[in-house]
Coordinates of C-alpha atoms in Angstrom, one line a residue:
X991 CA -61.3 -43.4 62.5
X992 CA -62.7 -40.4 61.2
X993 CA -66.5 -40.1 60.5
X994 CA -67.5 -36.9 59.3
X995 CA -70.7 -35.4 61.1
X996 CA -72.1 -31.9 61.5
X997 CA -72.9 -29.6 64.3
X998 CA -75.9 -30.2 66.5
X999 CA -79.3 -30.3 64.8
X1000 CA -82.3 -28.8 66.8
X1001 CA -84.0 -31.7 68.4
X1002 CA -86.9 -33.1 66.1
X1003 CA -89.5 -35.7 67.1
X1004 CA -88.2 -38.6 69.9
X1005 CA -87.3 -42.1 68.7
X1006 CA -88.8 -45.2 70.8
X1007 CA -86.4 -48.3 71.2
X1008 CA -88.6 -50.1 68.5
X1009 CA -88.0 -47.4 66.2
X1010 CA -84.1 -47.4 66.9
X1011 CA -84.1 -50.9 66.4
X1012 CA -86.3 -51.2 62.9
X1013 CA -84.2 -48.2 62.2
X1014 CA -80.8 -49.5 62.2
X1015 CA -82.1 -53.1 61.1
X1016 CA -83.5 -51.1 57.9
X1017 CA -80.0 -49.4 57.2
X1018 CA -77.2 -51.5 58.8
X1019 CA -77.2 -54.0 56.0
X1020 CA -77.4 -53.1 52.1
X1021 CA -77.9 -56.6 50.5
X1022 CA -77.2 -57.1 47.0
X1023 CA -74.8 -58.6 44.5
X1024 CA -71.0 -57.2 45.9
X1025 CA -70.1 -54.6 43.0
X1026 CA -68.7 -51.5 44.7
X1027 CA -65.3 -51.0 46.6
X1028 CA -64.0 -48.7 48.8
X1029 CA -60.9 -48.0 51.0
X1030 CA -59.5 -45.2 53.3
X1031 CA -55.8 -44.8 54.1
X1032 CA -54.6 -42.8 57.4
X1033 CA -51.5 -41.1 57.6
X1034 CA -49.3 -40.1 60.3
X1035 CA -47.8 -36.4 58.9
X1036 CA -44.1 -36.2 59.6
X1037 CA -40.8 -34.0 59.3
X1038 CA -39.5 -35.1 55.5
X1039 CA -36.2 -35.3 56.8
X1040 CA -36.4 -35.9 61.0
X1041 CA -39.7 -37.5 61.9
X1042 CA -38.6 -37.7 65.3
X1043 CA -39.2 -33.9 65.5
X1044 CA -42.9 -32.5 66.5
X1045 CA -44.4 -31.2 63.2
X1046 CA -46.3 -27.6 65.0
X1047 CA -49.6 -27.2 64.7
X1048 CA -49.2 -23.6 62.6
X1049 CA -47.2 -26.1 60.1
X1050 CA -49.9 -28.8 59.8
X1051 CA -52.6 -26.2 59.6
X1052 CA -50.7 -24.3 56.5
X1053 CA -50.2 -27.2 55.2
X1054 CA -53.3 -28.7 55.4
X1055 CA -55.1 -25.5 54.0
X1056 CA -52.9 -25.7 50.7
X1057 CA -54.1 -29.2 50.3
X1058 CA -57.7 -28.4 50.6
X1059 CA -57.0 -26.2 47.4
X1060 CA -56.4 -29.3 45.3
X1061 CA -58.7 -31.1 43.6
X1062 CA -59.0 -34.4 44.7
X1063 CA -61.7 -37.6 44.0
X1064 CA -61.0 -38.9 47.5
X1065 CA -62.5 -37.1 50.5
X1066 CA -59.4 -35.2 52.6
X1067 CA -59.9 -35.4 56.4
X1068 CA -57.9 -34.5 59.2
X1069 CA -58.0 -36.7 62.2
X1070 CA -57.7 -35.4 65.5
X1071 CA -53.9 -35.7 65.9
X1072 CA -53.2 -34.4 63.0
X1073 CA -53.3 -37.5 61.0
X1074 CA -54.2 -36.8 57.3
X1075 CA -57.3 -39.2 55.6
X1076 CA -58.0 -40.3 51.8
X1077 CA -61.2 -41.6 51.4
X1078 CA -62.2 -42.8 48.2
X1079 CA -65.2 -43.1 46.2
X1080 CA -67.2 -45.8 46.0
X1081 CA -65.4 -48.0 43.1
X1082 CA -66.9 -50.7 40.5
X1083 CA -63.3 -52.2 40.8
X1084 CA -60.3 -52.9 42.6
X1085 CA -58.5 -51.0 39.9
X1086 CA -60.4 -48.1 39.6
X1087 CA -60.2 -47.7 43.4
X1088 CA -56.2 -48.4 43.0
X1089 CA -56.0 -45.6 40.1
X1090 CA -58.2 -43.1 42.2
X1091 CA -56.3 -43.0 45.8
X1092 CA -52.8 -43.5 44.1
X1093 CA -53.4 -40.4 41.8
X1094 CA -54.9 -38.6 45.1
X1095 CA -51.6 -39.5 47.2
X1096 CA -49.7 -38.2 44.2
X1097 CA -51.0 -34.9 44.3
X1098 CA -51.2 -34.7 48.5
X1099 CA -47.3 -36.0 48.5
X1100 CA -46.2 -33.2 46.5
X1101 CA -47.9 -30.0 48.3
X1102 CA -46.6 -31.4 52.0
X1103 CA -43.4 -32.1 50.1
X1104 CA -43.1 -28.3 49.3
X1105 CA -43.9 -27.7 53.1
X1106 CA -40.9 -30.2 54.3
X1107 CA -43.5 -32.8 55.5
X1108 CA -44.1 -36.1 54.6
X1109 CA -46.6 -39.3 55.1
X1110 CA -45.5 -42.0 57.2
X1111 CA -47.2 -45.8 57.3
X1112 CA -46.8 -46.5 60.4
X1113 CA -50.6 -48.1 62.6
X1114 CA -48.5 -46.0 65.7
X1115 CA -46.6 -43.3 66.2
X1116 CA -43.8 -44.7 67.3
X1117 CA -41.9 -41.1 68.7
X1118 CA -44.6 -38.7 69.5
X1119 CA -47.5 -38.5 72.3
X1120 CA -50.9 -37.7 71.9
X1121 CA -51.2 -34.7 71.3
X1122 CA -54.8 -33.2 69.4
X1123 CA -54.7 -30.9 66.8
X1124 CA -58.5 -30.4 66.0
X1125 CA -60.4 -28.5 68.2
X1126 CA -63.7 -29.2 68.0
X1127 CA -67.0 -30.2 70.5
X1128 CA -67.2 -33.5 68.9
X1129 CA -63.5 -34.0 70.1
X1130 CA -63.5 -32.5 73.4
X1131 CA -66.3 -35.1 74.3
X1132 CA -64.9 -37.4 72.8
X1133 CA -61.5 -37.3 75.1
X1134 CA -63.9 -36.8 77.9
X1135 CA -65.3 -39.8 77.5
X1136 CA -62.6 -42.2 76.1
X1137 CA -60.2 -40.6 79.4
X1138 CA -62.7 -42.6 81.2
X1139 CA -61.2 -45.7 80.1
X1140 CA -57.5 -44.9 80.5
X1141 CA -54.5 -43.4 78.0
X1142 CA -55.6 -45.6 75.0
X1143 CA -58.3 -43.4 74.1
X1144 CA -56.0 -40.4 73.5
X1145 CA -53.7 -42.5 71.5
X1146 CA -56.7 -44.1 69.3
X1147 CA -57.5 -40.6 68.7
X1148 CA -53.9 -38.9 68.1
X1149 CA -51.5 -41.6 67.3
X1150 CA -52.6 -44.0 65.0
X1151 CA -53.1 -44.7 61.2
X1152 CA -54.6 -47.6 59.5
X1153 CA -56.4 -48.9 56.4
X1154 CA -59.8 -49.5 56.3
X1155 CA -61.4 -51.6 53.2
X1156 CA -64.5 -51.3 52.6
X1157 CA -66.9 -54.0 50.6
X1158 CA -70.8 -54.3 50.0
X1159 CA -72.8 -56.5 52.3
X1160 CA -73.4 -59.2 49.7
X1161 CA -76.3 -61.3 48.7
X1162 CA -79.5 -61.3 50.9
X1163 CA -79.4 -65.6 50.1
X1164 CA -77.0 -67.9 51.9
X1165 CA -73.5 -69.0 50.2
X1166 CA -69.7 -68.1 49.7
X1167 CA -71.0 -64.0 49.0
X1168 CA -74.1 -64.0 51.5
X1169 CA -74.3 -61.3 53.8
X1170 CA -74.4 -63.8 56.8
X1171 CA -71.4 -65.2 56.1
X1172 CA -69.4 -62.2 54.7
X1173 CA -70.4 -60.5 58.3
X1174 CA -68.5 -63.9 59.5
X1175 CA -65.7 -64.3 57.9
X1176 CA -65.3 -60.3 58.5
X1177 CA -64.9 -61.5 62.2
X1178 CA -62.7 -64.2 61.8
X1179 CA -60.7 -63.4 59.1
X1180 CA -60.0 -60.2 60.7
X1181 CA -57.5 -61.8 63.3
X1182 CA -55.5 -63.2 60.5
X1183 CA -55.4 -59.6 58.8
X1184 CA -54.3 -57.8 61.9
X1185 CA -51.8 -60.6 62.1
X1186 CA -50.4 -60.5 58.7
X1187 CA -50.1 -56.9 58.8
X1188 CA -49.4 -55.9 62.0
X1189 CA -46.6 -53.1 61.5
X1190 CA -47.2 -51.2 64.9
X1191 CA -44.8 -52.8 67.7
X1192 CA -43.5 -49.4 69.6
X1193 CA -44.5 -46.2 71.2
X1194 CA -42.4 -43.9 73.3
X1195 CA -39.6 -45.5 71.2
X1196 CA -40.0 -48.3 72.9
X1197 CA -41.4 -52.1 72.0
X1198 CA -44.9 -52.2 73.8
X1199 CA -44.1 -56.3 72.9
X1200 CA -47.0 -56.0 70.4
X1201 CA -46.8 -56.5 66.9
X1202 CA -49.7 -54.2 66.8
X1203 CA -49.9 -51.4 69.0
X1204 CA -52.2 -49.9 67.6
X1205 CA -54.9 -53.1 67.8
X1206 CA -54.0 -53.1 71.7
X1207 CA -55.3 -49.8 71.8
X1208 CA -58.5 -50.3 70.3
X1209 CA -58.9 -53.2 72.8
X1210 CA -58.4 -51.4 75.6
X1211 CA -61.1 -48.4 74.8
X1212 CA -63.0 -51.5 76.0
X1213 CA -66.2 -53.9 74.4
X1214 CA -68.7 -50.8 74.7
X1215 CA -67.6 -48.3 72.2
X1216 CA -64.5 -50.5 70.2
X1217 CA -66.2 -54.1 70.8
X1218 CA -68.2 -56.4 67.9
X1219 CA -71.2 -57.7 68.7
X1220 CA -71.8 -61.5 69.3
X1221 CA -71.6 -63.6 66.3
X1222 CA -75.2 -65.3 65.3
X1223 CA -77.2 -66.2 62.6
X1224 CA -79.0 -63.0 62.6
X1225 CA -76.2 -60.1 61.9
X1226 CA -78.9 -57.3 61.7
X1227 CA -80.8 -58.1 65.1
X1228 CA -76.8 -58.8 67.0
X1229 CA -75.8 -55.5 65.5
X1230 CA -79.1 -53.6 66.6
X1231 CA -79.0 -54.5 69.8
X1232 CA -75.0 -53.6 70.0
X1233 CA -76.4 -50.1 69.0
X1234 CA -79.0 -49.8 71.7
X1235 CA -76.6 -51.2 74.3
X1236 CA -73.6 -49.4 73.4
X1237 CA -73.1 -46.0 75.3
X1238 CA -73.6 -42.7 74.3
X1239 CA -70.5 -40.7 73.9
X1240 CA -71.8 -37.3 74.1
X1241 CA -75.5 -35.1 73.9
X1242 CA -74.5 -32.6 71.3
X1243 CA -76.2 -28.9 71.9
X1244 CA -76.5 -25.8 69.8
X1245 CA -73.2 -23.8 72.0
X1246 CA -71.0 -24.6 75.0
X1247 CA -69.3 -28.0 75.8
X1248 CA -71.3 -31.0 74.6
X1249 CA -72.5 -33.2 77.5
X1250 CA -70.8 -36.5 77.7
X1251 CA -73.2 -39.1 79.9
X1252 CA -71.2 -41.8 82.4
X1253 CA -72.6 -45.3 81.2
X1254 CA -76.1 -43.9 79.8
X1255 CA -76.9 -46.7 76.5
X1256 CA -78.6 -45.5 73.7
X1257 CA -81.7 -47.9 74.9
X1258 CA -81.6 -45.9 78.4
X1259 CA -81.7 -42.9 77.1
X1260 CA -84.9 -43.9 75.0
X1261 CA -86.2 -44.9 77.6
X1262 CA -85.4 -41.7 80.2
X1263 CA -85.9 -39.1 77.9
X1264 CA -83.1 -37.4 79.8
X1265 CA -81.2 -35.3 79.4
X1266 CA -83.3 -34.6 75.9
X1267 CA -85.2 -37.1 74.2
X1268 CA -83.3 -38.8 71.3
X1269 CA -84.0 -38.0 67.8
X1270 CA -83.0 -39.7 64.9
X1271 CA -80.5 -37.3 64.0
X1272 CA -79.3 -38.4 67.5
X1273 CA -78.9 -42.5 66.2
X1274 CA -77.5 -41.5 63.3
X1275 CA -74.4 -39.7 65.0
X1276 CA -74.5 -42.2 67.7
X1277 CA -73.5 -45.4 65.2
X1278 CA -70.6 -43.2 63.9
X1279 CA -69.2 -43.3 67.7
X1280 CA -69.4 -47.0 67.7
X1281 CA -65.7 -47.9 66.8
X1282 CA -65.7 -51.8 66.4
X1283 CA -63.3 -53.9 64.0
X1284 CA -65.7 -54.6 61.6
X1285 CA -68.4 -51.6 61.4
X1286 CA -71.8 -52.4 59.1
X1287 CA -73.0 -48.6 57.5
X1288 CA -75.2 -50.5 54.6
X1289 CA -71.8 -52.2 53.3
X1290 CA -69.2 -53.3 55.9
X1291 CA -66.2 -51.6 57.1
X1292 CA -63.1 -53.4 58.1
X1293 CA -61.2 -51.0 60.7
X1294 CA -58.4 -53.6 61.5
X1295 CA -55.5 -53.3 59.1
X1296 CA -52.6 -51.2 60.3
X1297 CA -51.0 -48.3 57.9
X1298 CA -48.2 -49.9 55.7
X1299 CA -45.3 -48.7 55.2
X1300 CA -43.8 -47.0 51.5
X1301 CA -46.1 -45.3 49.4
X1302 CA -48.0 -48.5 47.7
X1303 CA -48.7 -50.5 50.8
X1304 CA -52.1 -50.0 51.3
X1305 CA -52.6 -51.6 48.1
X1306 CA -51.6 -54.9 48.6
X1307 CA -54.3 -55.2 51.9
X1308 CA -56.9 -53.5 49.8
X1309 CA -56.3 -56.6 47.0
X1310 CA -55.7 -59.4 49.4
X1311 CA -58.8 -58.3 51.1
X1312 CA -61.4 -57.6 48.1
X1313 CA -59.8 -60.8 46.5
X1314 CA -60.9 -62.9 49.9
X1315 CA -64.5 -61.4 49.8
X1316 CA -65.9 -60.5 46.2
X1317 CA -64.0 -63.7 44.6
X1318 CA -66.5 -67.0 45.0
X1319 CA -63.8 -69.5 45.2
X1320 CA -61.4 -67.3 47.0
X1321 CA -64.0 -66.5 49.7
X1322 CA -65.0 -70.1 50.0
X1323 CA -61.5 -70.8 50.6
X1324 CA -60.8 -68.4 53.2
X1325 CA -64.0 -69.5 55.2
X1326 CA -62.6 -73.3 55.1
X1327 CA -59.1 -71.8 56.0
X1328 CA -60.3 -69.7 59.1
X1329 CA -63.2 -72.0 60.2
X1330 CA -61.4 -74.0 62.9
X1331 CA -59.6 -70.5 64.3
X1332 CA -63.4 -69.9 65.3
X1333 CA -62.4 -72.1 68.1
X1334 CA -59.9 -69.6 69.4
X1335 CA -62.6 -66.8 70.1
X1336 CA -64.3 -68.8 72.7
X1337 CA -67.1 -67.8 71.8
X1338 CA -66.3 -64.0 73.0
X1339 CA -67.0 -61.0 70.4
X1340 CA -64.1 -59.1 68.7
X1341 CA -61.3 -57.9 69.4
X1342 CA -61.7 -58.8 72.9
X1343 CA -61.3 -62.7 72.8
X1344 CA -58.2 -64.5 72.5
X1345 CA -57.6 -65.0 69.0
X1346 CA -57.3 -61.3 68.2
X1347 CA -55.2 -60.6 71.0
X1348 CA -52.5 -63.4 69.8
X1349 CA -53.1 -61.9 66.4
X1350 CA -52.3 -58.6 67.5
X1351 CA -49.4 -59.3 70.1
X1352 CA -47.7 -62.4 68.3
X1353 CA -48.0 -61.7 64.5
X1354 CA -47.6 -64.5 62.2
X1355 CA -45.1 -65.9 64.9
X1356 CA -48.4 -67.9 65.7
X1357 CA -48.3 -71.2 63.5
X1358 CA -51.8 -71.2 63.3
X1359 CA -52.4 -67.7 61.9
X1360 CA -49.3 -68.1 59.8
X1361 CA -51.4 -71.2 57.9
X1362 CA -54.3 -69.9 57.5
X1363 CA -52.8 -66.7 56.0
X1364 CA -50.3 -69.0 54.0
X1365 CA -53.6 -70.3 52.5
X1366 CA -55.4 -67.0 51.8
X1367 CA -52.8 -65.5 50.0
X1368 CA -52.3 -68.3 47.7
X1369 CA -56.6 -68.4 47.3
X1370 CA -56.0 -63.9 46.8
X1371 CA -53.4 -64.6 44.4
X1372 CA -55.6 -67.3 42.0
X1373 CA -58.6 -64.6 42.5
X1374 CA -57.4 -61.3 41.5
X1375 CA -56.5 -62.1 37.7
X1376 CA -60.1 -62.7 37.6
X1377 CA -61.2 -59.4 39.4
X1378 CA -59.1 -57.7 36.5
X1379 CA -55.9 -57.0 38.3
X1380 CA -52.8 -56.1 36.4
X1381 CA -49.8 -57.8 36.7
X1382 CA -47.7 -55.2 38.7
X1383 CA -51.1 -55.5 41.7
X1384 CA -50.7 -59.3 41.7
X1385 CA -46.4 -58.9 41.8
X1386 CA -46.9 -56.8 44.6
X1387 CA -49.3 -59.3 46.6
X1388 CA -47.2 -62.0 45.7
X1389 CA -43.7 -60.4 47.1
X1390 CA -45.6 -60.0 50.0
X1391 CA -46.0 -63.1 50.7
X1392 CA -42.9 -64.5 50.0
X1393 CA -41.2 -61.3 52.4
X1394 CA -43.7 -61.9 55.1
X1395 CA -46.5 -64.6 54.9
X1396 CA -44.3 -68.2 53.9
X1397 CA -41.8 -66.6 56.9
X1398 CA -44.1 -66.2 59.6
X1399 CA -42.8 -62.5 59.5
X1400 CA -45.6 -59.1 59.3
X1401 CA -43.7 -55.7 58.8
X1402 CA -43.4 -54.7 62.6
X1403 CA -40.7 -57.2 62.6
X1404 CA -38.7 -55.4 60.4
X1405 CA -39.2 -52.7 63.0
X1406 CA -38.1 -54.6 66.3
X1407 CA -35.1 -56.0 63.6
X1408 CA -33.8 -52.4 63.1
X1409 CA -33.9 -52.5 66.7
X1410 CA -31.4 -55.5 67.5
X1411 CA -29.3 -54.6 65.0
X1412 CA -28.4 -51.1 65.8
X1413 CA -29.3 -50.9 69.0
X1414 CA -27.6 -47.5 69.9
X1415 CA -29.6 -44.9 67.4
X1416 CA -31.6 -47.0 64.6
X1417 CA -34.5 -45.3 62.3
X1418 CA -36.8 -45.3 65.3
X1419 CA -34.6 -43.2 67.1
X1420 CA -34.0 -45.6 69.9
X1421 CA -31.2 -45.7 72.2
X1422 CA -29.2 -48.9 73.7
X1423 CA -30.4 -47.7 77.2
X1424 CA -34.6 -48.4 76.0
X1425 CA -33.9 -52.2 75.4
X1426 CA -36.7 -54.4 74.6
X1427 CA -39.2 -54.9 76.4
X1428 CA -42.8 -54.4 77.2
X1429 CA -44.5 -51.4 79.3
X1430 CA -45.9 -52.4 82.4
X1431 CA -49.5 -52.1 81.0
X1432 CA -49.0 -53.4 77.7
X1433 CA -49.4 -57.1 78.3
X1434 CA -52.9 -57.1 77.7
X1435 CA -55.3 -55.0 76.4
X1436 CA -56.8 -55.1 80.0
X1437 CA -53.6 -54.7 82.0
X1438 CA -53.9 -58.4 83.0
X1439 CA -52.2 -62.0 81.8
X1440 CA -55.6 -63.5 81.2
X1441 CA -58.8 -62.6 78.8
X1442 CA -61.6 -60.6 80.5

């Protein structure tokens, strides 16, 4: 979730609406032939030997000042729980990527070991309330405003952990690696990803009856700042005019509290000129408060996975996905495969329509998502000898699919398992009196029984 940005920057010359929108048409799609990788793994920063215990904040800070003395390839970022971020350099292959964050988490794994902390994949905290550890005018406003919408902003912010691939654009021309249809398949084969690796099904140390928490979350920040645009033909013009009709979080200034608008779009505002006119320093930090499941910065930006758990997991999302996107005859498999789940959207942008929010509650329980993942794997696994795997990246993929995928299973069942089988004190730290069940506003990521 992170997205680095600087302090405010005096205001230069106003932006019009037709600049905004040649602007982020110009820059919200690098087309080209898909050479470069990229991924960012989130952490959750736990007790090594009671996670159910608060780690302090004079611990994480220590901690996290010992680890900015290492040298590391990856960027490290602290999210505003306290969450702990690798994000690597753009990579000319999946195993250069692989070799660059696993040698990164080495070195991070050992300096919070000395401290007595540890890094948990988990896509929620499954013990702990929000509580922020960064204290800083970007986060202030952005609490203001996400408060606005309900709890799940604060949890968004504090409480959860994912993986996040990131893959070029693609070709300019139609076909299996065009930008039109990457953007696409982004959208649809998201669902499936969220389903097959859902591993996020409590908080308070209870079952929320999600398989991904964390995904119910992000639904419920609501369409305007977490929301995809509407799928068409032209992904540049849908995406621009997401921009200019999203809302502004916050009007940064030099000192004091940033001002954070009620329901003021980035179109408005060009339009008022109030509170200041908009500058393009104001766009730019604008698109980086735009939180949707697939996010377009040049190359795109797949926000939907959840943390895995162990120390590899992240890998085998980060194959599956590339696999399923830079391989021609995996990607033109995967399109056939999640074609007719189109269906299920109604039409309605993600994650907000009903395919995501079966992906997210049910898992790979759903027959339909459990085919078409069934099928992508196999397509991932054919593909990733050819993108120069090794054999111990394609072993891992393909355990995964035999543990999970051909089973209908994702790894928050293993969770809810723990649960019914030790019901009195399992690794979640649940007791028999916090049965299963669901909170009374975690049905739907609007609080209702049916899509709105």
């Amino acid at each position: 979730m992170s997205d680095s940005a600087g302090g405010c920057i005096q205001p230069r010359t106003a932006v019009t609406e037709a600049e905004v929108e040649a602007l982020v048409r110009g820059i919200c799609f690098k087309t080209g032939p898909p050479r470069r990788l990229g991924v960012e793994v989130e952490w959750l920063v736990h007790e090594l030997r009671e996670p159910r215990l608060p780690v302090s904040p004079e611990r994480l800070e220590a901690a996290y000042a010992a680890l900015r003395t290492v040298p590391l390839r990856s960027a490290l970022t602290i999210e505003p729980g306290g969450q702990l971020e690798l994000s690597s350099p753009p990579a000319a292959s999946l195993m250069e990527c692989i070799g660059t964050v696993s040698a990164d988490l080495d070195a991070v794994r050992a300096v919070l070991r000395r401290d007595g902390l540890r890094l948990v994949g988990l896509g929620h905290d499954p013990w702990h309330t929000p509580r922020r550890f960064l204290r800083e005018p970007r986060y202030d406003a952005m609490e203001a405003c996400l408060d606005r919408t309900g709890p799940a902003g604060r949890a968004m912010m504090c409480t959860s952990a994912s993986v996040q691939v990131s893959l070029d654009a693609g070709y300019e021309e139609p076909g299996p690696l065009g930008h039109v249809r990457r953007w696409w398949l982004a959208h649809q084969l998201g669902a499936v990803l969220v389903a097959v690796f859902a591993n996020s099904p409590f908080a308070g140390h209870r079952p929320t009856g999600w398989r991904s928490t964390r995904q119910l979350r992000w639904a419920q920040i609501g369409a305007g700042r977490a929301g995809g645009p509407v799928l068409d033909s032209d992904p540049r013009g849908a995406w621009a005019r997401h921009v200019l009709d999203a809302p502004v979080m916050c009007v940064r200034r030099d000192s004091g509290p940033w001002q954070v608008p009620d329901g003021l779009t980035f179109r408005e505002w060009t339009r008022s000129h109030a509170p200041r006119p908009p500058t393009r320093e104001d766009l730019d930090y604008h698109a980086t408060t735009l939180f949707p499941p697939v996010r377009p910065r040049g190359h795109l930006e797949l926000r939907m996975i959840d943390a895995q758990p162990g120390d590899d997991g992240w890998i085998v999302p980060l194959a599956v996905t590339t696999a399923l996107f830079d391989d021609p005859e995996a990607a033109e498999t995967a399109y056939r495969a999640v074609k007719p789940l189109a269906e299920r959207t109604h039409g309605m942008p993600a994650p907000h329509n009903p395919l995501w929010r079966d992906a997210a509650r049910d898992g790979l329980s759903d027959p339909e998502l459990r085919e078409v993942a069934v099928a992508c794997f196999a397509a991932a696994l054919r593909a990733l000898p050819r993108l120069g795997a090794t054999t111990d990246i394609v072993d891992a993929v393909e355990a995964y699919a035999d543990r999970y995928v051909a089973r209908g299973r994702c790894p928050a069942d293993d969770l809810l398992d723990e649960l019914l089988a030790e019901p009195r004190t399992t690794a979640l730290g649940t007791s028999s009196s916090n049965a299963p069940g669901t909170h009374p506003d975690d049905t739907h990521p609007h609080g209702k029984d049916t899509p709105s």
